[in-house]
């Protein structure tokens, strides 16, 4: 059986792609709002949400979703 699946590159692509997209739409000239503020215009938030969605998708794809013990 399969013991390990490497997904790091795919997660980094998701993160970077979402950050690029958010940066291209951003009208903020204030770097404190654009990076690390947690505001709607924060490109890091877009990257984190994209990576989270990709992790959830991959967990379902690989059958590991819902397996954690409470």
C-alpha positions as a Markdown table, in Angstrom:
| # | Residue | x | y | z |
|---|---|---|---|---|
| 1 | Unk | 0.0 | 0.0 | 0.0 |
| 2 | Unk | 0.9 | 3.6 | -0.2 |
| 3 | Unk | 2.5 | 5.0 | 3.0 |
| 4 | Unk | 3.4 | 8.5 | 2.0 |
| 5 | Unk | 2.2 | 11.0 | -0.6 |
| 6 | Unk | 4.3 | 14.2 | -1.1 |
| 7 | Unk | 2.0 | 17.2 | -1.7 |
| 8 | Unk | 4.3 | 20.1 | -0.6 |
| 9 | Unk | 4.9 | 21.4 | -4.1 |
| 10 | Unk | 1.1 | 21.4 | -4.9 |
| 11 | Unk | 0.4 | 23.3 | -1.6 |
| 12 | Unk | 3.1 | 25.9 | -2.4 |
| 13 | Unk | 1.6 | 26.4 | -5.9 |
| 14 | Unk | -1.8 | 26.9 | -4.4 |
| 15 | Unk | -0.5 | 29.4 | -1.9 |
| 16 | Unk | 1.6 | 31.4 | -4.4 |
| 17 | Unk | -1.0 | 31.4 | -7.1 |
| 18 | Unk | -3.6 | 32.8 | -4.7 |
| 19 | Unk | -1.1 | 35.4 | -3.4 |
| 20 | Unk | -0.3 | 36.5 | -7.0 |
| 21 | Unk | -4.0 | 36.8 | -7.8 |
| 22 | Unk | -4.8 | 38.8 | -4.7 |
| 23 | Unk | -1.8 | 41.1 | -5.3 |
| 24 | Unk | -2.9 | 41.8 | -8.8 |
| 25 | Unk | -6.3 | 42.9 | -7.6 |
| 26 | Unk | -5.1 | 44.8 | -4.6 |
| 27 | Unk | -5.3 | 48.6 | -4.7 |
| 28 | Unk | -3.6 | 49.1 | -1.3 |
| 29 | Unk | -0.3 | 51.0 | -1.4 |
| 30 | Unk | 0.2 | 50.5 | 2.4 |
| 31 | Unk | 2.4 | 47.4 | 2.8 |
| 32 | Unk | 1.1 | 46.9 | 6.4 |
| 33 | Unk | -2.4 | 46.4 | 5.0 |
| 34 | Unk | -1.3 | 44.3 | 2.0 |
| 35 | Unk | 0.9 | 41.8 | 3.9 |
| 36 | Unk | 0.2 | 40.3 | 7.3 |
| 37 | Unk | -2.6 | 42.6 | 8.4 |
| 38 | Unk | -5.4 | 40.0 | 8.3 |
| 39 | Unk | -7.6 | 42.5 | 6.5 |
| 40 | Unk | -9.5 | 41.6 | 3.4 |
| 41 | Unk | -6.7 | 43.1 | 1.2 |
| 42 | Unk | -4.1 | 40.9 | 2.8 |
| 43 | Unk | -2.4 | 38.7 | 0.2 |
| 44 | Unk | -1.3 | 36.3 | 2.9 |
| 45 | Unk | -4.9 | 35.6 | 3.9 |
| 46 | Unk | -5.7 | 34.7 | 0.3 |
| 47 | Unk | -2.8 | 32.3 | 0.2 |
| 48 | Unk | -3.7 | 30.7 | 3.5 |
| 49 | Unk | -7.3 | 30.2 | 2.5 |
| 50 | Unk | -6.2 | 28.7 | -0.9 |
| 51 | Unk | -3.8 | 26.3 | 0.8 |
| 52 | Unk | -6.5 | 25.3 | 3.4 |
| 53 | Unk | -8.9 | 24.5 | 0.6 |
| 54 | Unk | -6.3 | 22.4 | -1.2 |
| 55 | Unk | -5.5 | 20.5 | 1.9 |
| 56 | Unk | -9.2 | 19.7 | 2.4 |
| 57 | Unk | -9.5 | 18.6 | -1.2 |
| 58 | Unk | -6.4 | 16.4 | -1.0 |
| 59 | Unk | -7.6 | 14.8 | 2.3 |
| 60 | Unk | -10.9 | 13.9 | 0.7 |
| 61 | Unk | -9.1 | 12.6 | -2.4 |
| 62 | Unk | -6.7 | 10.4 | -0.4 |
| 63 | Unk | -9.4 | 9.2 | 2.0 |
| 64 | Unk | -8.0 | 10.7 | 5.1 |
| 65 | Unk | -10.8 | 13.2 | 5.8 |
| 66 | Unk | -12.8 | 12.6 | 9.0 |
| 67 | Unk | -10.3 | 10.1 | 10.4 |
| 68 | Unk | -9.1 | 12.1 | 13.5 |
| 69 | Unk | -10.1 | 10.8 | 16.9 |
| 70 | Unk | -11.9 | 13.2 | 19.1 |
